Coordinates of C-alpha atoms in Angstrom, one line a residue:
X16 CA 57.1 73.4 141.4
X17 CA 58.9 71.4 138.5
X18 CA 60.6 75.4 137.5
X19 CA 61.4 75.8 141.1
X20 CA 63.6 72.1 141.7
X21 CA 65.1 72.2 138.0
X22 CA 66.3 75.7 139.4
X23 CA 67.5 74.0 142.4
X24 CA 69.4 71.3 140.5
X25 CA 71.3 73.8 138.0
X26 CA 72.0 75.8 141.3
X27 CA 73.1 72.9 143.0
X28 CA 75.4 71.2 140.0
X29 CA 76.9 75.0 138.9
X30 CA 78.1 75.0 143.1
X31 CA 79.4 71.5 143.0
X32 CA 81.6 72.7 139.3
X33 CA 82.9 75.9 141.4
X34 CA 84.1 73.6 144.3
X35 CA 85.2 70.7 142.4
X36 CA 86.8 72.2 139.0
X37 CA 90.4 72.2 140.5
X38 CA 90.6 69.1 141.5
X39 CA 91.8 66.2 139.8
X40 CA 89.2 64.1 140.5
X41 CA 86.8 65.8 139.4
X42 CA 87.9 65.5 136.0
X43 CA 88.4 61.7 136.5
X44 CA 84.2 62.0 137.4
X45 CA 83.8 64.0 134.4
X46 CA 85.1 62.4 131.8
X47 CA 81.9 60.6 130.8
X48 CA 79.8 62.9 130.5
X49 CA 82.0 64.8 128.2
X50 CA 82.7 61.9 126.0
X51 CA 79.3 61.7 126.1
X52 CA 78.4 65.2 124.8
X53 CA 81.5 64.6 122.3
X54 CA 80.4 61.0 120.8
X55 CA 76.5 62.4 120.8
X56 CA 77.3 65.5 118.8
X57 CA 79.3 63.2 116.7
X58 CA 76.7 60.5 115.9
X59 CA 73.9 63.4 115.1
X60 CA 76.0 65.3 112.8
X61 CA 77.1 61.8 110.4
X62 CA 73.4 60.8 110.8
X63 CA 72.2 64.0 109.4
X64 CA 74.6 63.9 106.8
X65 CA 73.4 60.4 105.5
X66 CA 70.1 61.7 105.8
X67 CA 70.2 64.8 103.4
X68 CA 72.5 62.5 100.9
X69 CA 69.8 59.8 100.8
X70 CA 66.5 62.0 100.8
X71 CA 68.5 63.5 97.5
X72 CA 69.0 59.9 96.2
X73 CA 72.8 60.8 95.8
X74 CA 74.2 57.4 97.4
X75 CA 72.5 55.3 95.6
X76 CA 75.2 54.4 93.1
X77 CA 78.1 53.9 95.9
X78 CA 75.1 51.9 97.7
X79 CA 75.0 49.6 94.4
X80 CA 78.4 49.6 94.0
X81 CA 79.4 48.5 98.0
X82 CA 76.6 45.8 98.2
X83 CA 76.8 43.8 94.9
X84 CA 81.0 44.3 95.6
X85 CA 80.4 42.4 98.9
X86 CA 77.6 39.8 97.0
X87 CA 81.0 38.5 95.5
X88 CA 82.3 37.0 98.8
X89 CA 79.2 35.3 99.4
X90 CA 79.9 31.2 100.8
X91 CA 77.7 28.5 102.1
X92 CA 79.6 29.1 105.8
X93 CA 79.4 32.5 105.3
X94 CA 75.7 32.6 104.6
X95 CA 75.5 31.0 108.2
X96 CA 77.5 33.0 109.6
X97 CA 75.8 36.2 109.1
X98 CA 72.4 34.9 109.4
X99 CA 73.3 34.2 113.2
X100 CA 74.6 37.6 113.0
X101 CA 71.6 38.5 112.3
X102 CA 69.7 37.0 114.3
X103 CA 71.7 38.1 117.5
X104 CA 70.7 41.6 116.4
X105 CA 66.9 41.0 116.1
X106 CA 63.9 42.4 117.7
X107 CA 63.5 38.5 119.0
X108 CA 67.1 38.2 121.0
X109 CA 67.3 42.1 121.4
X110 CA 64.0 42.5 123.3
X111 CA 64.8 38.7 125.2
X112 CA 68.1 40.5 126.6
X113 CA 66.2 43.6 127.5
X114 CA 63.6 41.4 129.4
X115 CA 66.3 39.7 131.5
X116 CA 68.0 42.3 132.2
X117 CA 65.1 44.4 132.9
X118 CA 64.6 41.5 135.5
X119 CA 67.4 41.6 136.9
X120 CA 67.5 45.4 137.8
X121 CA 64.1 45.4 139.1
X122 CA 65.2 42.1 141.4
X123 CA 68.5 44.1 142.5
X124 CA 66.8 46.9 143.3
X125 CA 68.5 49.0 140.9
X126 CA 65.5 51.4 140.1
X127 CA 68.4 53.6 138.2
X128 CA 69.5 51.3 135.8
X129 CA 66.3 49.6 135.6
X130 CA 64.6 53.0 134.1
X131 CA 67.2 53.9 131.9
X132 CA 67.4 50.3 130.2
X133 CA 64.0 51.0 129.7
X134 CA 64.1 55.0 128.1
X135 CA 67.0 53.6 126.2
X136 CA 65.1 50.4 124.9
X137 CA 61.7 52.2 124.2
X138 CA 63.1 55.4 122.7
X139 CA 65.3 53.6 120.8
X140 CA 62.8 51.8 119.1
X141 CA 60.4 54.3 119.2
X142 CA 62.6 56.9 117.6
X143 CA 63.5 54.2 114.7
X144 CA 60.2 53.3 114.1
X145 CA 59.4 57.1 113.2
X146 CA 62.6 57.8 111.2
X147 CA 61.8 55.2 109.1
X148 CA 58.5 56.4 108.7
X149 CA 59.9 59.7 107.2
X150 CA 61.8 58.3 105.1
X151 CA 60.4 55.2 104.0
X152 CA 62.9 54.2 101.8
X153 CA 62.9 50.6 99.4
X154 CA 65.3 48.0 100.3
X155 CA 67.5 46.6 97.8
X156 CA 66.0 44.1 95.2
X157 CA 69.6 43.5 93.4
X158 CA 69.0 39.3 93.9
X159 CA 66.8 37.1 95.8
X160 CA 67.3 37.9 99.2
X161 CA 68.3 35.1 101.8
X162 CA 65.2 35.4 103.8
X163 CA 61.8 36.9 103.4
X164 CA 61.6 40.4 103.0
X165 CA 60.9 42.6 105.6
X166 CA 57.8 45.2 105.4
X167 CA 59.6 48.2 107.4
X168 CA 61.4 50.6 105.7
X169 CA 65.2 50.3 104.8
X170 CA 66.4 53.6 106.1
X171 CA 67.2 53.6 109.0
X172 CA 68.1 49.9 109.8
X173 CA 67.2 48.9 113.0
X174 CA 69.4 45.7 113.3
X175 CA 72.2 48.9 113.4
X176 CA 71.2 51.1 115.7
X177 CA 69.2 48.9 118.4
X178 CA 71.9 46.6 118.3
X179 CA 74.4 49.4 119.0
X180 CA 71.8 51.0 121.4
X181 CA 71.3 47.6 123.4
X182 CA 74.8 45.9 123.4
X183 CA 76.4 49.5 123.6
X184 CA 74.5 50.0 126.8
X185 CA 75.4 46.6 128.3
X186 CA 79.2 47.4 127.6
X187 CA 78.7 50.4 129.5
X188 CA 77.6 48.7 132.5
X189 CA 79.9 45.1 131.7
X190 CA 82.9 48.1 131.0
X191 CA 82.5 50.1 134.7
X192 CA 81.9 46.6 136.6
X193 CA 84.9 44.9 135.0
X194 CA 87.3 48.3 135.0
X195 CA 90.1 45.8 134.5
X196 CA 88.9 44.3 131.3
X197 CA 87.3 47.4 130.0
X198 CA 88.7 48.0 126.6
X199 CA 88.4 44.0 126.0
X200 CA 84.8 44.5 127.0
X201 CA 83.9 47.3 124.9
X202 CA 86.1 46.3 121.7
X203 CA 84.4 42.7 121.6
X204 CA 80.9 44.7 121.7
X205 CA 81.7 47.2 118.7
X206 CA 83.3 43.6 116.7
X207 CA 79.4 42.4 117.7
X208 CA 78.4 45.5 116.7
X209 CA 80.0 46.0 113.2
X210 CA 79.3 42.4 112.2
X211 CA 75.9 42.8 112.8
X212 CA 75.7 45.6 110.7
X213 CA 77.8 44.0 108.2
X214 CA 75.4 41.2 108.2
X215 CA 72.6 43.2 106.6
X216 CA 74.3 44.2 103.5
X217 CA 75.6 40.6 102.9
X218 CA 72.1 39.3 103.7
X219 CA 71.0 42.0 100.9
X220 CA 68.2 43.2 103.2
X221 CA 69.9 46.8 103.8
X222 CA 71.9 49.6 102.0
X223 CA 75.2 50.4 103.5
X224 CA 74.3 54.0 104.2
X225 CA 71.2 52.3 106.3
X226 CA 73.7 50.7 108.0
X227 CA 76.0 53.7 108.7
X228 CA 73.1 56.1 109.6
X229 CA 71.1 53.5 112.0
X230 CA 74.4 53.0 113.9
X231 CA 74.7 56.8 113.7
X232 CA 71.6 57.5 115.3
X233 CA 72.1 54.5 117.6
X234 CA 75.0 56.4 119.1
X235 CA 73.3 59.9 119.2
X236 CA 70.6 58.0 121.5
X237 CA 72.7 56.1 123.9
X238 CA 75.2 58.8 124.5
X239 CA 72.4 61.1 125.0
X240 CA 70.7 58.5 127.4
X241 CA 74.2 57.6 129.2
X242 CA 75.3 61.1 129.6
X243 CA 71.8 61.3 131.6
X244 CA 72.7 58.4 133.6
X245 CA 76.0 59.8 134.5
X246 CA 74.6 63.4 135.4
X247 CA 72.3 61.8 137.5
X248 CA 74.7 59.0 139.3
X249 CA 77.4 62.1 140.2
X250 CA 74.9 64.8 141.1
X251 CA 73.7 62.4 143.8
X252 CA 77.1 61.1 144.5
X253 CA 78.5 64.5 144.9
X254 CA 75.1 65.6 147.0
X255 CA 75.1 63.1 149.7
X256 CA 78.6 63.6 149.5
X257 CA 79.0 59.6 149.5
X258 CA 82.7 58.3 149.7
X259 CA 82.0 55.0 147.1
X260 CA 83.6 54.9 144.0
X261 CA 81.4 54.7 140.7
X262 CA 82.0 51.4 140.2
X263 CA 79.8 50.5 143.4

């Protein structure tokens, strides 16, 4: 049964490329998705780099070198600055923001977006949790760190990639909602992004190739899991032939 309706859907999808391919619209539809393959491909090959240069412990002098280089900027506002950084990028306000939005799908409606919120939420923790198992890796202990030290592993860090996982998918859905304000939308979420990362090293709690390969990996599992959505959205839309635009 499952062989028989996956058949279906390839069937189905390879017709609607046949039909569709020459017109321009169709690219406009497109688009995604191959961004999507593009940026996945992308965050899964600098991810496995990081990987095989950290399991042969050959970054851990520019590590050294990048973290005690940023301990020198360290300031009384900037301490408090990057602890709320932080903090924004915590399992605390992370899984809070999953929970309402969560709610808010589920209120709406909107089974779609409501289950894949929650295969991106899950399997982005889930998938963390077990790479840093693999690796277990030390954090640094180069001064006393700012807060109390956390029992996971350092590699990858999770701050980095569920951050990027959670606030990259709300920029995807802020970014096709608000088409006008798009690029304002999504270049405020990868400033978030970044300075949450960036917040770890200052903090001392994480390696900046922790940082690098959790946001990485971050992006390997939301493209994958967007490029899913998107399949998804346009095989329907193409099958019931509906006239709506995406952003509906």
């Amino acid at each position: 049964m499952f062989k028989e309706k996956s058949s279906q859907i390839i069937a189905s999808l390879i017709q609607i490329w046949r039909s569709q391919a020459n017109k321009p619209l169709f690219w406009k539809l497109a688009i995604i998705p191959i961004l999507g393959v593009i940026l996945t491909v992308a965050g899964l090959w600098v991810f496995l780099e990081i990987a095989d240069e950290v399991l042969e412990k050959q970054t851990q002098a520019i590590d050294t070198t990048l973290i005690l280089l940023v301990k020198q900027f360290h300031s009384p506002l900037l301490d408090w600055v990057m602890r709320g950084a932080s903090i924004i990028g915590g399992t605390v306000v992370v899984t809070l923001i999953c929970l309402i939005l969560g709610a808010i799908f589920w209120a709406r409606q909107q089974r779609v977006y409501f289950t894949a919120l929650a295969i991106t939420a899950i399997g982005g923790t889930g998938l963390n949790l077990l790479i840093k198992q693999l690796f277990d890796r030390q954090r640094p202990q180069l001064w006393e760190m700012t807060r109390s030290e956390p029992n996971t592993s350092s590699f990858p860090s999770g701050h980095a990639m569920l951050s990027l996982v959670i606030y990259g998918f709300i920029a995807y859905l802020l970014a096709r909602h608000f088409r006008r304000w798009r690029w304002w939308i999504v270049s405020l979420i990868i400033g978030l992004i970044a300075l949450i990362g960036f917040s770890r090293v200052y903090l001392g709690i994480h390696w900046p190739t922790d940082i690098v390969a959790g946001q990485a990996a971050g992006l390997t599992w939301l493209m994958a899991c967007l490029l899913n959505l998107e399949i998804y959205r346009r095989y329907h839309q193409y099958r019931n032939n509906s006239p709506q635009s995406l952003s509906s």
